[in-house]
Amino acid sequence: MKKLVFLCIAACCLFGCQNAEKKAKQHGEAQIVQENGEKLTVEVELVNGKLRDVDIDETVEGKKQTKKELKEDYQMKQASSIGKEWYEQVAFFENYVEKKGIKDIKLNEEGKATNDDVRSGCTIAIDGFIKGIEEAVKNAEK
């Protein structure tokens, strides 16, 4: 009888822990077609309700590869005031959001960050990224 009670308690603990872990991690995605026709894809992972992983990518009109896949072939570096390709700026922004979130990011009328700590590594328009992150987080929380 003691063994049966012990097994029941052990099973409850085991299944209870698995269920809690599943709720601790949540995955969400969002796809937004932007005004220029490019498709923005955002994936997020929440851990215990906090944003921990962000992945942002966009399609390029007339190309099979995304901007991240194109890397240097996207050729933004020459036009960038900070000398960074699109994928490098997005990687910086993803890391920034994973550490600090999006609530304190201020945008100008062009959709670009006005915060110096964001602009130091990302000078491209991020208003669509923020909308995508917000939508992906909502989807993760469902």
PDB file of N, CA and C in Angstrom, residues 16-53:
ATOM      1  N   GLY A  16       3.016  16.892 -13.028  1.00  0.00           N
ATOM      2  CA  GLY A  16       2.833  18.287 -12.643  1.00  0.00           C
ATOM      3  C   GLY A  16       3.986  19.153 -13.099  1.00  0.00           C
ATOM      4  N   CYS A  17       5.201  18.647 -12.976  1.00  0.00           N
ATOM      5  CA  CYS A  17       6.382  19.395 -13.413  1.00  0.00           C
ATOM      6  C   CYS A  17       6.398  19.568 -14.921  1.00  0.00           C
ATOM      7  N   GLN A  18       6.017  18.534 -15.643  1.00  0.00           N
ATOM      8  CA  GLN A  18       5.994  18.632 -17.099  1.00  0.00           C
ATOM      9  C   GLN A  18       4.989  19.679 -17.543  1.00  0.00           C
ATOM     10  N   ASN A  19       3.851  19.714 -16.932  1.00  0.00           N
ATOM     11  CA  ASN A  19       2.816  20.668 -17.297  1.00  0.00           C
ATOM     12  C   ASN A  19       3.274  22.096 -17.012  1.00  0.00           C
ATOM     13  N   ALA A  20       3.925  22.299 -15.885  1.00  0.00           N
ATOM     14  CA  ALA A  20       4.405  23.635 -15.536  1.00  0.00           C
ATOM     15  C   ALA A  20       5.473  24.096 -16.515  1.00  0.00           C
ATOM     16  N   GLU A  21       6.325  23.167 -16.937  1.00  0.00           N
ATOM     17  CA  GLU A  21       7.379  23.530 -17.876  1.00  0.00           C
ATOM     18  C   GLU A  21       6.789  23.911 -19.228  1.00  0.00           C
ATOM     19  N   LYS A  22       5.748  23.210 -19.637  1.00  0.00           N
ATOM     20  CA  LYS A  22       5.111  23.546 -20.912  1.00  0.00           C
ATOM     21  C   LYS A  22       4.539  24.958 -20.860  1.00  0.00           C
ATOM     22  N   LYS A  23       3.973  25.326 -19.746  1.00  0.00           N
ATOM     23  CA  LYS A  23       3.403  26.661 -19.627  1.00  0.00           C
ATOM     24  C   LYS A  23       4.490  27.719 -19.485  1.00  0.00           C
ATOM     25  N   ALA A  24       5.659  27.319 -18.991  1.00  0.00           N
ATOM     26  CA  ALA A  24       6.736  28.280 -18.796  1.00  0.00           C
ATOM     27  C   ALA A  24       7.256  28.809 -20.126  1.00  0.00           C
ATOM     28  N   LYS A  25       7.272  27.966 -21.164  1.00  0.00           N
ATOM     29  CA  LYS A  25       7.746  28.379 -22.487  1.00  0.00           C
ATOM     30  C   LYS A  25       6.562  28.478 -23.434  1.00  0.00           C
ATOM     31  N   GLN A  26       6.464  29.622 -24.090  1.00  0.00           N
ATOM     32  CA  GLN A  26       5.392  29.829 -25.061  1.00  0.00           C
ATOM     33  C   GLN A  26       5.999  30.383 -26.344  1.00  0.00           C
ATOM     34  N   HIS A  27       5.503  29.895 -27.471  1.00  0.00           N
ATOM     35  CA  HIS A  27       6.006  30.308 -28.781  1.00  0.00           C
ATOM     36  C   HIS A  27       4.892  31.043 -29.524  1.00  0.00           C
ATOM     37  N   GLY A  28       5.238  32.148 -30.153  1.00  0.00           N
ATOM     38  CA  GLY A  28       4.268  32.896 -30.938  1.00  0.00           C
ATOM     39  C   GLY A  28       4.869  33.381 -32.239  1.00  0.00           C
ATOM     40  N   GLU A  29       4.022  33.490 -33.245  1.00  0.00           N
ATOM     41  CA  GLU A  29       4.453  33.969 -34.562  1.00  0.00           C
ATOM     42  C   GLU A  29       3.486  35.030 -35.059  1.00  0.00           C
ATOM     43  N   ALA A  30       3.992  35.874 -35.937  1.00  0.00           N
ATOM     44  CA  ALA A  30       3.159  36.876 -36.603  1.00  0.00           C
ATOM     45  C   ALA A  30       3.727  37.119 -37.991  1.00  0.00           C
ATOM     46  N   GLN A  31       2.825  37.308 -38.947  1.00  0.00           N
ATOM     47  CA  GLN A  31       3.226  37.683 -40.305  1.00  0.00           C
ATOM     48  C   GLN A  31       2.432  38.917 -40.692  1.00  0.00           C
ATOM     49  N   ILE A  32       3.152  39.905 -41.178  1.00  0.00           N
ATOM     50  CA  ILE A  32       2.529  41.175 -41.554  1.00  0.00           C
ATOM     51  C   ILE A  32       2.975  41.528 -42.964  1.00  0.00           C
ATOM     52  N   VAL A  33       2.005  41.847 -43.819  1.00  0.00           N
ATOM     53  CA  VAL A  33       2.339  42.356 -45.148  1.00  0.00           C
ATOM     54  C   VAL A  33       2.420  43.870 -45.011  1.00  0.00           C
ATOM     55  N   GLN A  34       3.579  44.405 -45.314  1.00  0.00           N
ATOM     56  CA  GLN A  34       3.821  45.828 -45.135  1.00  0.00           C
ATOM     57  C   GLN A  34       3.373  46.623 -46.363  1.00  0.00           C
ATOM     58  N   GLU A  35       3.351  47.942 -46.220  1.00  0.00           N
ATOM     59  CA  GLU A  35       2.886  48.822 -47.298  1.00  0.00           C
ATOM     60  C   GLU A  35       3.664  48.624 -48.593  1.00  0.00           C
ATOM     61  N   ASN A  36       4.940  48.290 -48.486  1.00  0.00           N
ATOM     62  CA  ASN A  36       5.762  48.095 -49.683  1.00  0.00           C
ATOM     63  C   ASN A  36       5.610  46.694 -50.277  1.00  0.00           C
ATOM     64  N   GLY A  37       4.728  45.882 -49.693  1.00  0.00           N
ATOM     65  CA  GLY A  37       4.468  44.539 -50.205  1.00  0.00           C
ATOM     66  C   GLY A  37       5.357  43.461 -49.619  1.00  0.00           C
ATOM     67  N   GLU A  38       6.387  43.848 -48.882  1.00  0.00           N
ATOM     68  CA  GLU A  38       7.261  42.863 -48.261  1.00  0.00           C
ATOM     69  C   GLU A  38       6.545  42.212 -47.084  1.00  0.00           C
ATOM     70  N   LYS A  39       6.827  40.926 -46.886  1.00  0.00           N
ATOM     71  CA  LYS A  39       6.202  40.190 -45.788  1.00  0.00           C
ATOM     72  C   LYS A  39       7.183  40.095 -44.622  1.00  0.00           C
ATOM     73  N   LEU A  40       6.755  40.588 -43.488  1.00  0.00           N
ATOM     74  CA  LEU A  40       7.536  40.553 -42.262  1.00  0.00           C
ATOM     75  C   LEU A  40       7.101  39.342 -41.453  1.00  0.00           C
ATOM     76  N   THR A  41       8.061  38.557 -40.999  1.00  0.00           N
ATOM     77  CA  THR A  41       7.780  37.405 -40.150  1.00  0.00           C
ATOM     78  C   THR A  41       8.509  37.595 -38.828  1.00  0.00           C
ATOM     79  N   VAL A  42       7.766  37.439 -37.735  1.00  0.00           N
ATOM     80  CA  VAL A  42       8.346  37.572 -36.403  1.00  0.00           C
ATOM     81  C   VAL A  42       7.987  36.330 -35.597  1.00  0.00           C
ATOM     82  N   GLU A  43       8.989  35.752 -34.959  1.00  0.00           N
ATOM     83  CA  GLU A  43       8.775  34.637 -34.038  1.00  0.00           C
ATOM     84  C   GLU A  43       9.341  35.047 -32.687  1.00  0.00           C
ATOM     85  N   VAL A  44       8.596  34.719 -31.628  1.00  0.00           N
ATOM     86  CA  VAL A  44       9.055  35.025 -30.275  1.00  0.00           C
ATOM     87  C   VAL A  44       8.912  33.793 -29.394  1.00  0.00           C
ATOM     88  N   GLU A  45       9.720  33.769 -28.358  1.00  0.00           N
ATOM     89  CA  GLU A  45       9.565  32.763 -27.315  1.00  0.00           C
ATOM     90  C   GLU A  45       9.496  33.497 -25.992  1.00  0.00           C
ATOM     91  N   LEU A  46       8.466  33.165 -25.234  1.00  0.00           N
ATOM     92  CA  LEU A  46       8.311  33.721 -23.900  1.00  0.00           C
ATOM     93  C   LEU A  46       8.694  32.643 -22.898  1.00  0.00           C
ATOM     94  N   VAL A  47       9.424  33.020 -21.875  1.00  0.00           N
ATOM     95  CA  VAL A  47       9.759  32.109 -20.790  1.00  0.00           C
ATOM     96  C   VAL A  47       9.207  32.734 -19.517  1.00  0.00           C
ATOM     97  N   ASN A  48       8.273  32.020 -18.899  1.00  0.00           N
ATOM     98  CA  ASN A  48       7.580  32.536 -17.713  1.00  0.00           C
ATOM     99  C   ASN A  48       6.989  33.920 -17.974  1.00  0.00           C
ATOM    100  N   GLY A  49       6.435  34.097 -19.170  1.00  0.00           N
ATOM    101  CA  GLY A  49       5.772  35.338 -19.532  1.00  0.00           C
ATOM    102  C   GLY A  49       6.680  36.462 -19.988  1.00  0.00           C
ATOM    103  N   LYS A  50       7.994  36.222 -20.008  1.00  0.00           N
ATOM    104  CA  LYS A  50       8.934  37.272 -20.414  1.00  0.00           C
ATOM    105  C   LYS A  50       9.551  36.938 -21.763  1.00  0.00           C
ATOM    106  N   LEU A  51       9.708  37.958 -22.574  1.00  0.00           N
ATOM    107  CA  LEU A  51      10.284  37.808 -23.907  1.00  0.00           C
ATOM    108  C   LEU A  51      11.743  37.392 -23.793  1.00  0.00           C
ATOM    109  N   ARG A  52      12.085  36.240 -24.371  1.00  0.00           N
ATOM    110  CA  ARG A  52      13.451  35.730 -24.267  1.00  0.00           C
ATOM    111  C   ARG A  52      14.117  35.509 -25.619  1.00  0.00           C
ATOM    112  N   ASP A  53      13.339  35.278 -26.655  1.00  0.00           N
ATOM    113  CA  ASP A  53      13.935  35.023 -27.968  1.00  0.00           C
ATOM    114  C   ASP A  53      13.081  35.710 -29.024  1.00  0.00           C
TER     115      ASP A  53
END
